[in-house]
PDB file of C-alpha atoms in Angstrom:
ATOM      1  CA  MET A   1      94.216 112.221  86.179  1.00 43.00           C
ATOM      2  CA  THR A   2      94.544 108.738  84.756  1.00 46.00           C
ATOM      3  CA  ASP A   3      92.734 106.826  87.462  1.00 52.00           C
ATOM      4  CA  GLY A   4      90.380 104.582  85.599  1.00 55.00           C
ATOM      5  CA  ALA A   5      90.954 101.602  83.396  1.00 60.00           C
ATOM      6  CA  SER A   6      91.608 103.582  80.227  1.00 80.00           C
ATOM      7  CA  LEU A   7      94.900 104.862  78.931  1.00 87.00           C
ATOM      8  CA  ARG A   8      95.351 108.233  77.304  1.00 88.00           C
ATOM      9  CA  PRO A   9      97.051 108.432  73.911  1.00 86.00           C
ATOM     10  CA  LEU A  10     100.616 107.092  73.897  1.00 86.00           C
ATOM     11  CA  GLU A  11     100.658 106.138  77.567  1.00 91.00           C
ATOM     12  CA  ILE A  12     102.691 103.066  78.478  1.00 91.00           C
ATOM     13  CA  ALA A  13     101.533 100.508  81.019  1.00 93.00           C
ATOM     14  CA  VAL A  14     103.820  97.701  82.131  1.00 93.00           C
ATOM     15  CA  ALA A  15     102.953  94.211  83.285  1.00 91.00           C
ATOM     16  CA  GLU A  16     102.868  94.600  87.040  1.00 85.00           C
ATOM     17  CA  PRO A  17     105.337  92.385  88.881  1.00 82.00           C
ATOM     18  CA  GLU A  18     103.613  89.772  91.046  1.00 83.00           C
ATOM     19  CA  ARG A  19     105.758  90.618  94.042  1.00 86.00           C
ATOM     20  CA  GLN A  20     104.266  92.003  97.194  1.00 92.00           C
ATOM     21  CA  ASP A  21     107.275  93.152  99.155  1.00 96.00           C
ATOM     22  CA  ALA A  22     105.715  94.763 102.204  1.00 97.00           C
ATOM     23  CA  PHE A  23     102.243  95.499 103.505  1.00 96.00           C
ATOM     24  CA  LEU A  24     100.547  98.611 104.760  1.00 97.00           C
ATOM     25  CA  ARG A  25      98.021  98.988 107.538  1.00 97.00           C
ATOM     26  CA  PHE A  26      95.359 101.604 107.119  1.00 98.00           C
ATOM     27  CA  ILE A  27      95.501 103.421 110.448  1.00 98.00           C
ATOM     28  CA  GLY A  28      92.561 105.741 109.859  1.00 98.00           C
ATOM     29  CA  ARG A  29      90.286 107.345 107.334  1.00 98.00           C
ATOM     30  CA  ILE A  30      90.178 110.854 105.890  1.00 98.00           C
ATOM     31  CA  HIS A  31      86.846 112.657 105.677  1.00 98.00           C
ATOM     32  CA  THR A  32      86.702 115.432 103.083  1.00 98.00           C
ATOM     33  CA  PRO A  33      83.844 117.250 101.290  1.00 97.00           C
ATOM     34  CA  TRP A  34      84.764 115.551  97.978  1.00 97.00           C
ATOM     35  CA  PRO A  35      82.890 112.296  97.296  1.00 96.00           C
ATOM     36  CA  GLU A  36      84.542 111.628  93.913  1.00 94.00           C
ATOM     37  CA  ARG A  37      88.012 112.127  92.505  1.00 91.00           C
ATOM     38  CA  ARG A  38      86.709 114.608  89.955  1.00 92.00           C
ATOM     39  CA  ASP A  39      85.439 116.854  92.772  1.00 95.00           C
ATOM     40  CA  CYS A  40      88.856 117.185  94.447  1.00 95.00           C
ATOM     41  CA  PRO A  41      90.983 120.335  94.153  1.00 93.00           C
ATOM     42  CA  ASN A  42      94.279 119.895  92.348  1.00 88.00           C
ATOM     43  CA  ARG A  43      96.075 120.763  95.494  1.00 89.00           C
ATOM     44  CA  GLY A  44      95.098 121.331  99.112  1.00 94.00           C
ATOM     45  CA  ASN A  45      95.097 124.850 100.508  1.00 95.00           C
ATOM     46  CA  ALA A  46      96.186 125.089 104.128  1.00 95.00           C
ATOM     47  CA  GLU A  47      95.040 128.719 104.350  1.00 94.00           C
ATOM     48  CA  ASP A  48      91.651 128.804 102.646  1.00 94.00           C
ATOM     49  CA  GLY A  49      90.702 125.166 102.098  1.00 96.00           C
ATOM     50  CA  PRO A  50      87.773 123.638 103.975  1.00 97.00           C
ATOM     51  CA  PRO A  51      88.347 121.924 107.329  1.00 98.00           C
ATOM     52  CA  CYS A  52      88.651 118.143 106.902  1.00 98.00           C
ATOM     53  CA  ARG A  53      88.592 115.384 109.506  1.00 98.00           C
ATOM     54  CA  ILE A  54      91.213 112.703 109.990  1.00 98.00           C
ATOM     55  CA  GLU A  55      89.842 109.772 111.979  1.00 98.00           C
ATOM     56  CA  LEU A  56      92.349 107.452 113.685  1.00 98.00           C
ATOM     57  CA  PHE A  57      91.452 103.804 114.191  1.00 97.00           C
ATOM     58  CA  PRO A  58      92.292 102.226 117.559  1.00 96.00           C
ATOM     59  CA  PRO A  59      94.891 101.394 118.794  1.00 96.00           C
ATOM     60  CA  TRP A  60      96.722 104.074 116.777  1.00 97.00           C
ATOM     61  CA  ASP A  61      94.791 106.968 118.343  1.00 97.00           C
ATOM     62  CA  ARG A  62      97.046 106.542 121.379  1.00 97.00           C
ATOM     63  CA  ALA A  63      99.944 107.731 119.207  1.00 98.00           C
ATOM     64  CA  LEU A  64      98.347 111.208 118.927  1.00 98.00           C
ATOM     65  CA  GLU A  65      99.791 112.182 122.312  1.00 96.00           C
ATOM     66  CA  GLY A  66     101.633 115.498 121.847  1.00 96.00           C
ATOM     67  CA  VAL A  67     100.154 116.268 118.427  1.00 97.00           C
ATOM     68  CA  GLU A  68      97.823 118.931 119.821  1.00 96.00           C
ATOM     69  CA  GLY A  69     100.774 121.287 120.348  1.00 94.00           C
ATOM     70  CA  LEU A  70     101.784 121.234 116.678  1.00 97.00           C
ATOM     71  CA  GLU A  71     100.705 123.703 114.022  1.00 96.00           C
ATOM     72  CA  TRP A  72     101.764 121.832 110.869  1.00 97.00           C
ATOM     73  CA  LEU A  73     101.479 118.154 110.134  1.00 98.00           C
ATOM     74  CA  GLN A  74     102.510 116.029 107.188  1.00 97.00           C
ATOM     75  CA  VAL A  75      99.755 113.569 106.310  1.00 98.00           C
ATOM     76  CA  LEU A  76     100.569 110.456 104.279  1.00 98.00           C
ATOM     77  CA  TYR A  77      97.706 108.633 102.621  1.00 98.00           C
ATOM     78  CA  TRP A  78      97.013 105.875 100.146  1.00 98.00           C
ATOM     79  CA  MET A  79      95.517 106.809  96.779  1.00 97.00           C
ATOM     80  CA  HIS A  80      93.366 103.699  96.665  1.00 95.00           C
ATOM     81  CA  LEU A  81      91.642 104.611  93.387  1.00 93.00           C
ATOM     82  CA  SER A  82      94.820 104.904  91.340  1.00 94.00           C
ATOM     83  CA  ARG A  83      96.173 102.368  88.908  1.00 94.00           C
ATOM     84  CA  ARG A  84      99.811 101.480  89.497  1.00 95.00           C
ATOM     85  CA  ASP A  85     101.183 100.253  86.195  1.00 96.00           C
ATOM     86  CA  LEU A  86     102.008 103.376  84.157  1.00 96.00           C
ATOM     87  CA  VAL A  87     105.626 104.286  83.478  1.00 97.00           C
ATOM     88  CA  LEU A  88     104.945 106.989  80.881  1.00 96.00           C
ATOM     89  CA  GLN A  89     101.980 109.318  81.273  1.00 95.00           C
ATOM     90  CA  ASN A  90     100.249 111.966  79.214  1.00 93.00           C
ATOM     91  CA  PRO A  91      99.064 114.400  81.863  1.00 86.00           C
ATOM     92  CA  ARG A  92      97.746 117.013  79.459  1.00 78.00           C
ATOM     93  CA  PHE A  93      96.262 114.742  76.769  1.00 71.00           C
ATOM     94  CA  SER A  94      99.030 116.088  74.561  1.00 77.00           C
ATOM     95  CA  ASP A  95     101.547 114.350  72.357  1.00 79.00           C
ATOM     96  CA  GLN A  96     104.110 114.702  75.133  1.00 85.00           C
ATOM     97  CA  LEU A  97     104.801 111.790  77.406  1.00 92.00           C
ATOM     98  CA  VAL A  98     106.493 112.156  80.744  1.00 95.00           C
ATOM     99  CA  GLY A  99     107.893 109.560  83.118  1.00 97.00           C
ATOM    100  CA  THR A 100     105.894 108.804  86.247  1.00 97.00           C
ATOM    101  CA  PHE A 101     108.772 109.891  88.505  1.00 98.00           C
ATOM    102  CA  ALA A 102     108.932 113.322  86.833  1.00 97.00           C
ATOM    103  CA  ILE A 103     105.329 114.239  87.743  1.00 95.00           C
ATOM    104  CA  ARG A 104     103.202 114.178  90.901  1.00 94.00           C
ATOM    105  CA  SER A 105     100.319 112.238  89.351  1.00 93.00           C
ATOM    106  CA  PRO A 106      98.442 109.872  91.696  1.00 94.00           C
ATOM    107  CA  VAL A 107      99.201 107.064  89.255  1.00 95.00           C
ATOM    108  CA  ARG A 108     102.439 105.497  90.533  1.00 97.00           C
ATOM    109  CA  PRO A 109     103.804 102.045  91.396  1.00 97.00           C
ATOM    110  CA  ASN A 110     103.178 102.819  95.073  1.00 98.00           C
ATOM    111  CA  PRO A 111     100.412 105.451  95.205  1.00 98.00           C
ATOM    112  CA  ILE A 112     101.437 107.197  98.421  1.00 98.00           C
ATOM    113  CA  ALA A 113     100.571 110.898  98.659  1.00 97.00           C
ATOM    114  CA  LEU A 114     101.505 113.501 101.180  1.00 95.00           C
ATOM    115  CA  SER A 115     100.061 116.861 102.144  1.00 95.00           C
ATOM    116  CA  ASP A 116     101.228 119.481 104.585  1.00 95.00           C
ATOM    117  CA  VAL A 117      98.218 120.539 106.621  1.00 97.00           C
ATOM    118  CA  ARG A 118      97.484 123.042 109.332  1.00 97.00           C
ATOM    119  CA  LEU A 119      96.096 121.526 112.514  1.00 98.00           C
ATOM    120  CA  LEU A 120      92.935 123.278 113.689  1.00 98.00           C
ATOM    121  CA  GLU A 121      91.734 121.008 116.483  1.00 98.00           C
ATOM    122  CA  VAL A 122      92.151 117.637 118.135  1.00 98.00           C
ATOM    123  CA  LYS A 123      88.834 116.013 119.127  1.00 97.00           C
ATOM    124  CA  GLY A 124      89.435 112.667 120.781  1.00 97.00           C
ATOM    125  CA  ARG A 125      90.660 110.350 118.036  1.00 98.00           C
ATOM    126  CA  GLU A 126      89.956 112.849 115.264  1.00 98.00           C
ATOM    127  CA  LEU A 127      92.012 115.721 113.935  1.00 98.00           C
ATOM    128  CA  VAL A 128      90.486 118.701 112.161  1.00 98.00           C
ATOM    129  CA  VAL A 129      92.920 120.066 109.582  1.00 98.00           C
ATOM    130  CA  ARG A 130      93.084 122.393 106.604  1.00 98.00           C
ATOM    131  CA  GLY A 131      95.057 121.642 103.436  1.00 97.00           C
ATOM    132  CA  LEU A 132      93.910 118.251 102.182  1.00 98.00           C
ATOM    133  CA  ASP A 133      92.872 117.513  98.600  1.00 95.00           C
ATOM    134  CA  CYS A 134      91.901 113.837  98.635  1.00 97.00           C
ATOM    135  CA  VAL A 135      88.621 112.059  98.067  1.00 97.00           C
ATOM    136  CA  ALA A 136      86.324 111.236 101.007  1.00 98.00           C
ATOM    137  CA  GLY A 137      87.202 107.894 102.564  1.00 98.00           C
ATOM    138  CA  THR A 138      90.890 107.953 101.636  1.00 98.00           C
ATOM    139  CA  PRO A 139      92.917 105.546 103.816  1.00 98.00           C
ATOM    140  CA  LEU A 140      95.407 107.149 106.210  1.00 98.00           C
ATOM    141  CA  LEU A 141      98.988 105.823 106.369  1.00 98.00           C
ATOM    142  CA  ASP A 142     100.911 108.151 108.655  1.00 98.00           C
ATOM    143  CA  ILE A 143     101.049 111.521 110.380  1.00 98.00           C
ATOM    144  CA  LYS A 144     104.390 113.230 111.015  1.00 98.00           C
ATOM    145  CA  PRO A 145     105.260 116.593 112.516  1.00 97.00           C
ATOM    146  CA  VAL A 146     106.622 119.133 110.030  1.00 94.00           C
ATOM    147  CA  THR A 147     109.955 120.393 111.266  1.00 76.00           C
ATOM    148  CA  ALA A 148     111.043 124.000 110.847  1.00 62.00           C
ATOM    149  CA  ARG A 149     113.614 123.036 108.254  1.00 52.00           C
ATOM    150  CA  GLU A 150     110.952 121.569 106.047  1.00 50.00           C
ATOM    151  CA  ARG A 151     108.802 124.638 105.716  1.00 43.00           C
TER     152      ARG A 151
ATOM    153  CA  MET B   1     116.289 105.102 117.599  1.00 43.00           C
ATOM    154  CA  THR B   2     114.137 102.252 118.830  1.00 46.00           C
ATOM    155  CA  ASP B   3     114.704  99.809 116.028  1.00 52.00           C
ATOM    156  CA  GLY B   4     115.511  96.568 117.747  1.00 54.00           C
ATOM    157  CA  ALA B   5     113.420  94.226 119.796  1.00 60.00           C
ATOM    158  CA  SER B   6     113.839  96.083 123.077  1.00 80.00           C
ATOM    159  CA  LEU B   7     111.680  98.831 124.474  1.00 87.00           C
ATOM    160  CA  ARG B   8     113.036 101.850 126.283  1.00 88.00           C
ATOM    161  CA  PRO B   9     111.663 102.752 129.709  1.00 86.00           C
ATOM    162  CA  LEU B  10     107.927 103.482 129.707  1.00 86.00           C
ATOM    163  CA  GLU B  11     107.435 102.876 125.992  1.00 91.00           C
ATOM    164  CA  ILE B  12     104.098 101.387 124.971  1.00 91.00           C
ATOM    165  CA  ALA B  13     103.774  98.740 122.268  1.00 93.00           C
ATOM    166  CA  VAL B  14     100.370  97.618 121.045  1.00 93.00           C
ATOM    167  CA  ALA B  15      99.274  94.260 119.705  1.00 91.00           C
ATOM    168  CA  GLU B  16      99.619  94.731 115.967  1.00 85.00           C
ATOM    169  CA  PRO B  17      96.380  94.251 114.047  1.00 82.00           C
ATOM    170  CA  GLU B  18      96.495  91.237 111.744  1.00 83.00           C
ATOM    171  CA  ARG B  19      95.143  93.230 108.818  1.00 86.00           C
ATOM    172  CA  GLN B  20      97.200  93.784 105.714  1.00 92.00           C
ATOM    173  CA  ASP B  21      95.276  96.441 103.863  1.00 96.00           C
ATOM    174  CA  ALA B  22      97.498  97.153 100.868  1.00 97.00           C
ATOM    175  CA  PHE B  23     100.847  96.023  99.577  1.00 96.00           C
ATOM    176  CA  LEU B  24     103.954  97.825  98.453  1.00 97.00           C
ATOM    177  CA  ARG B  25     106.323  96.959  95.671  1.00 97.00           C
ATOM    178  CA  PHE B  26     109.967  97.749  96.178  1.00 98.00           C
ATOM    179  CA  ILE B  27     110.853  99.531  92.942  1.00 98.00           C
ATOM    180  CA  GLY B  28     114.561  99.915  93.604  1.00 98.00           C
ATOM    181  CA  ARG B  29     117.301  99.949  96.171  1.00 98.00           C
ATOM    182  CA  ILE B  30     119.227 102.799  97.787  1.00 98.00           C
ATOM    183  CA  HIS B  31     123.008 102.570  98.034  1.00 98.00           C
ATOM    184  CA  THR B  32     124.561 104.707 100.765  1.00 98.00           C
ATOM    185  CA  PRO B  33     127.916 104.659 102.609  1.00 97.00           C
ATOM    186  CA  TRP B  34     126.206 103.529 105.858  1.00 97.00           C
ATOM    187  CA  PRO B  35     126.078  99.742 106.334  1.00 96.00           C
ATOM    188  CA  GLU B  36     124.263  99.870 109.707  1.00 94.00           C
ATOM    189  CA  ARG B  37     121.556 102.055 111.182  1.00 91.00           C
ATOM    190  CA  ARG B  38     123.946 103.355 113.842  1.00 92.00           C
ATOM    191  CA  ASP B  39     126.228 104.737 111.111  1.00 95.00           C
ATOM    192  CA  CYS B  40     123.529 106.894 109.514  1.00 95.00           C
ATOM    193  CA  PRO B  41     123.375 110.662 109.996  1.00 93.00           C
ATOM    194  CA  ASN B  42     120.310 111.928 111.827  1.00 88.00           C
ATOM    195  CA  ARG B  43     119.289 113.797 108.761  1.00 89.00           C
ATOM    196  CA  GLY B  44     120.474 113.943 105.163  1.00 94.00           C
ATOM    197  CA  ASN B  45     122.348 116.982 103.948  1.00 95.00           C
ATOM    198  CA  ALA B  46     121.602 117.969 100.371  1.00 95.00           C
ATOM    199  CA  GLU B  47     124.482 120.452 100.300  1.00 94.00           C
ATOM    200  CA  ASP B  48     127.395 118.649 101.950  1.00 94.00           C
ATOM    201  CA  GLY B  49     126.267 115.031 102.305  1.00 96.00           C
ATOM    202  CA  PRO B  50     127.988 112.284 100.305  1.00 97.00           C
ATOM    203  CA  PRO B  51     126.644 111.295  96.885  1.00 98.00           C
ATOM    204  CA  CYS B  52     124.382 108.232  97.131  1.00 98.00           C
ATOM    205  CA  ARG B  53     123.011 105.991  94.381  1.00 98.00           C
ATOM    206  CA  ILE B  54     119.377 105.127  93.803  1.00 98.00           C
ATOM    207  CA  GLU B  55     119.023 102.014  91.647  1.00 98.00           C
ATOM    208  CA  LEU B  56     115.703 101.455  89.876  1.00 98.00           C
ATOM    209  CA  PHE B  57     114.545  97.911  89.166  1.00 97.00           C
ATOM    210  CA  PRO B  58     113.058  97.178  85.740  1.00 96.00           C
ATOM    211  CA  PRO B  59     110.426  97.912  84.507  1.00 96.00           C
ATOM    212  CA  TRP B  60     110.244 101.030  86.674  1.00 97.00           C
ATOM    213  CA  ASP B  61     113.428 102.549  85.239  1.00 97.00           C
ATOM    214  CA  ARG B  62     111.344 103.538  82.203  1.00 97.00           C
ATOM    215  CA  ALA B  63     109.474 105.970  84.469  1.00 98.00           C
ATOM    216  CA  LEU B  64     112.659 108.063  84.903  1.00 98.00           C
ATOM    217  CA  GLU B  65     111.997 109.830  81.595  1.00 96.00           C
ATOM    218  CA  GLY B  66     112.168 113.591  82.263  1.00 96.00           C
ATOM    219  CA  VAL B  67     113.781 113.281  85.685  1.00 97.00           C
ATOM    220  CA  GLU B  68     117.176 114.391  84.383  1.00 96.00           C
ATOM    221  CA  GLY B  69     115.936 117.969  84.037  1.00 94.00           C
ATOM    222  CA  LEU B  70     114.990 118.270  87.710  1.00 97.00           C
ATOM    223  CA  GLU B  71     117.174 119.659  90.480  1.00 96.00           C
ATOM    224  CA  TRP B  72     115.228 118.475  93.551  1.00 97.00           C
ATOM    225  CA  LEU B  73     113.529 115.150  94.091  1.00 98.00           C
ATOM    226  CA  GLN B  74     111.497 113.755  96.943  1.00 97.00           C
ATOM    227  CA  VAL B  75     112.523 110.171  97.644  1.00 98.00           C
ATOM    228  CA  LEU B  76     110.166 107.861  99.521  1.00 98.00           C
ATOM    229  CA  TYR B  77     111.607 104.711 101.043  1.00 98.00           C
ATOM    230  CA  TRP B  78     110.709 101.878 103.381  1.00 98.00           C
ATOM    231  CA  MET B  79     112.435 101.718 106.747  1.00 97.00           C
ATOM    232  CA  HIS B  80     112.617  97.947 106.671  1.00 95.00           C
ATOM    233  CA  LEU B  81     114.519  97.635 109.978  1.00 94.00           C
ATOM    234  CA  SER B  82     111.933  99.455 112.083  1.00 94.00           C
ATOM    235  CA  ARG B  83     109.405  97.891 114.411  1.00 94.00           C
ATOM    236  CA  ARG B  84     105.855  99.072 113.828  1.00 95.00           C
ATOM    237  CA  ASP B  85     104.006  98.600 117.075  1.00 96.00           C
ATOM    238  CA  LEU B  86     104.919 101.574 119.284  1.00 96.00           C
ATOM    239  CA  VAL B  87     102.322 104.231 120.063  1.00 97.00           C
ATOM    240  CA  LEU B  88     104.270 106.022 122.791  1.00 96.00           C
ATOM    241  CA  GLN B  89     108.035 106.462 122.467  1.00 95.00           C
ATOM    242  CA  ASN B  90     110.872 107.687 124.630  1.00 93.00           C
ATOM    243  CA  PRO B  91     113.202 109.250 122.081  1.00 85.00           C
ATOM    244  CA  ARG B  92     115.664 110.660 124.594  1.00 78.00           C
ATOM    245  CA  PHE B  93     115.709 107.822 127.146  1.00 71.00           C
ATOM    246  CA  SER B  94     114.044 110.305 129.477  1.00 77.00           C
ATOM    247  CA  ASP B  95     110.945 110.041 131.629  1.00 79.00           C
ATOM    248  CA  GLN B  96     108.993 111.817 128.924  1.00 85.00           C
ATOM    249  CA  LEU B  97     106.894 109.843 126.501  1.00 92.00           C
ATOM    250  CA  VAL B  98     105.682 111.227 123.205  1.00 95.00           C
ATOM    251  CA  GLY B  99     103.164 109.878 120.727  1.00 97.00           C
ATOM    252  CA  THR B 100     104.509 108.344 117.526  1.00 97.00           C
ATOM    253  CA  PHE B 101     102.668 110.901 115.370  1.00 98.00           C
ATOM    254  CA  ALA B 102     104.305 113.804 117.216  1.00 97.00           C
ATOM    255  CA  ILE B 103     107.870 112.734 116.304  1.00 95.00           C
ATOM    256  CA  ARG B 104     109.685 111.716 113.123  1.00 94.00           C
ATOM    257  CA  SER B 105     111.101 108.476 114.538  1.00 93.00           C
ATOM    258  CA  PRO B 106     111.484 105.595 112.038  1.00 94.00           C
ATOM    259  CA  VAL B 107     109.314 103.489 114.350  1.00 95.00           C
ATOM    260  CA  ARG B 108     105.756 103.929 113.022  1.00 97.00           C
ATOM    261  CA  PRO B 109     102.803 101.764 112.016  1.00 97.00           C
ATOM    262  CA  ASN B 110     103.797 102.282 108.357  1.00 98.00           C
ATOM    263  CA  PRO B 111     107.521 103.052 108.331  1.00 98.00           C
ATOM    264  CA  ILE B 112     107.624 105.243 105.232  1.00 98.00           C
ATOM    265  CA  ALA B 113     110.304 107.941 105.161  1.00 97.00           C
ATOM    266  CA  LEU B 114     110.925 110.781 102.783  1.00 96.00           C
ATOM    267  CA  SER B 115     113.934 112.910 101.970  1.00 95.00           C
ATOM    268  CA  ASP B 116     114.357 115.870  99.692  1.00 95.00           C
ATOM    269  CA  VAL B 117     117.509 115.297  97.665  1.00 97.00           C
ATOM    270  CA  ARG B 118     119.495 117.160  95.085  1.00 97.00           C
ATOM    271  CA  LEU B 119     119.909 115.299  91.799  1.00 98.00           C
ATOM    272  CA  LEU B 120     123.539 115.188  90.676  1.00 98.00           C
ATOM    273  CA  GLU B 121     123.410 112.775  87.758  1.00 98.00           C
ATOM    274  CA  VAL B 122     121.295 110.207  85.934  1.00 98.00           C
ATOM    275  CA  LYS B 123     123.278 107.141  84.829  1.00 97.00           C
ATOM    276  CA  GLY B 124     121.035 104.700  83.012  1.00 97.00           C
ATOM    277  CA  ARG B 125     118.729 103.250  85.638  1.00 98.00           C
ATOM    278  CA  GLU B 126     120.602 104.855  88.516  1.00 98.00           C
ATOM    279  CA  LEU B 127     120.353 108.303  90.036  1.00 98.00           C
ATOM    280  CA  VAL B 128     123.196 109.927  91.931  1.00 98.00           C
ATOM    281  CA  VAL B 129     121.810 112.244  94.618  1.00 98.00           C
ATOM    282  CA  ARG B 130     122.856 114.147  97.711  1.00 98.00           C
ATOM    283  CA  GLY B 131     120.752 114.403 100.878  1.00 97.00           C
ATOM    284  CA  LEU B 132     119.902 110.848 101.931  1.00 98.00           C
ATOM    285  CA  ASP B 133     120.338 109.498 105.456  1.00 95.00           C
ATOM    286  CA  CYS B 134     119.229 105.873 105.209  1.00 96.00           C
ATOM    287  CA  VAL B 135     121.073 102.607 105.638  1.00 97.00           C
ATOM    288  CA  ALA B 136     122.637 100.853 102.625  1.00 98.00           C
ATOM    289  CA  GLY B 137     120.143  98.553 100.921  1.00 98.00           C
ATOM    290  CA  THR B 138     117.022 100.493 101.901  1.00 98.00           C
ATOM    291  CA  PRO B 139     114.065  99.638  99.640  1.00 98.00           C
ATOM    292  CA  LEU B 140     112.836 102.423  97.353  1.00 98.00           C
ATOM    293  CA  LEU B 141     109.090 103.199  97.179  1.00 98.00           C
ATOM    294  CA  ASP B 142     108.723 106.298  95.048  1.00 98.00           C
ATOM    295  CA  ILE B 143     110.401 109.321  93.497  1.00 98.00           C
ATOM    296  CA  LYS B 144     108.478 112.565  92.996  1.00 98.00           C
ATOM    297  CA  PRO B 145     109.525 115.955  91.685  1.00 97.00           C
ATOM    298  CA  VAL B 146     109.669 118.698  94.305  1.00 94.00           C
ATOM    299  CA  THR B 147     107.541 121.600  93.199  1.00 76.00           C
ATOM    300  CA  ALA B 148     108.543 125.209  93.860  1.00 62.00           C
ATOM    301  CA  ARG B 149     105.817 125.630  96.440  1.00 53.00           C
ATOM    302  CA  GLU B 150     107.277 122.849  98.543  1.00 50.00           C
ATOM    303  CA  ARG B 151     110.727 124.278  98.987  1.00 43.00           C
TER     304      ARG B 151
END
């Protein structure tokens, strides 16, 4: 993935607008076995992937009430290592460019990712889940229940 | 939904941390038939819901390249009317409280929502889609393709 400073052939970066329209609070931190981006799987596996820990920062741990009864959760996190200025990307180092909104690359104007995970255990202000694919230390943005209609 | 200043019985608000850990850029605006939150459907309907328009702001419209071939999109948006400080909520005005992470209420520490929508048409820097449920003027955060595995 195009995470670093360098562009792949033909890729188009835009001048990033100065605006900061809203702010996010990191409400926790995700602990995975992958210390670097290059170690991460392409996609989490909620059946066979390794257990990962989601740590909630106070006071947001109080909002976990009722989560322990759920099997599936949707985890939103912030891809803090990703650049944000590419509009056309070259995901396969080919001569084919594709628009950022037509691919699920981490490089996006607002690098928010989401994964559906299976909840294994709630331990105080930590969740143990299966199905993540992000780098160790990734900032947590939100946790939502997955409704039947969404699976 | 608990969007205004008032709390429902038993609800718990926390002192919001001062931290602003990351910032978002609003990359567009969503045009729907619902001028107020109370007019919105509980959930978008990608089969029978009304067509809605997603307007991209320059320079992000260039990132739409390739989107026109997709049937399903995941739209991420910012629920700008929602308070962010509730950890325990009373969604049914009952005597039962539930943690914010156990429900899909718009009231969350980072009020990011997502909807799967069906793409009807691309018109320049606007998309016409079916399946949204948000108020007119909602800020757009991201558009991602929906992969087969997710539906």
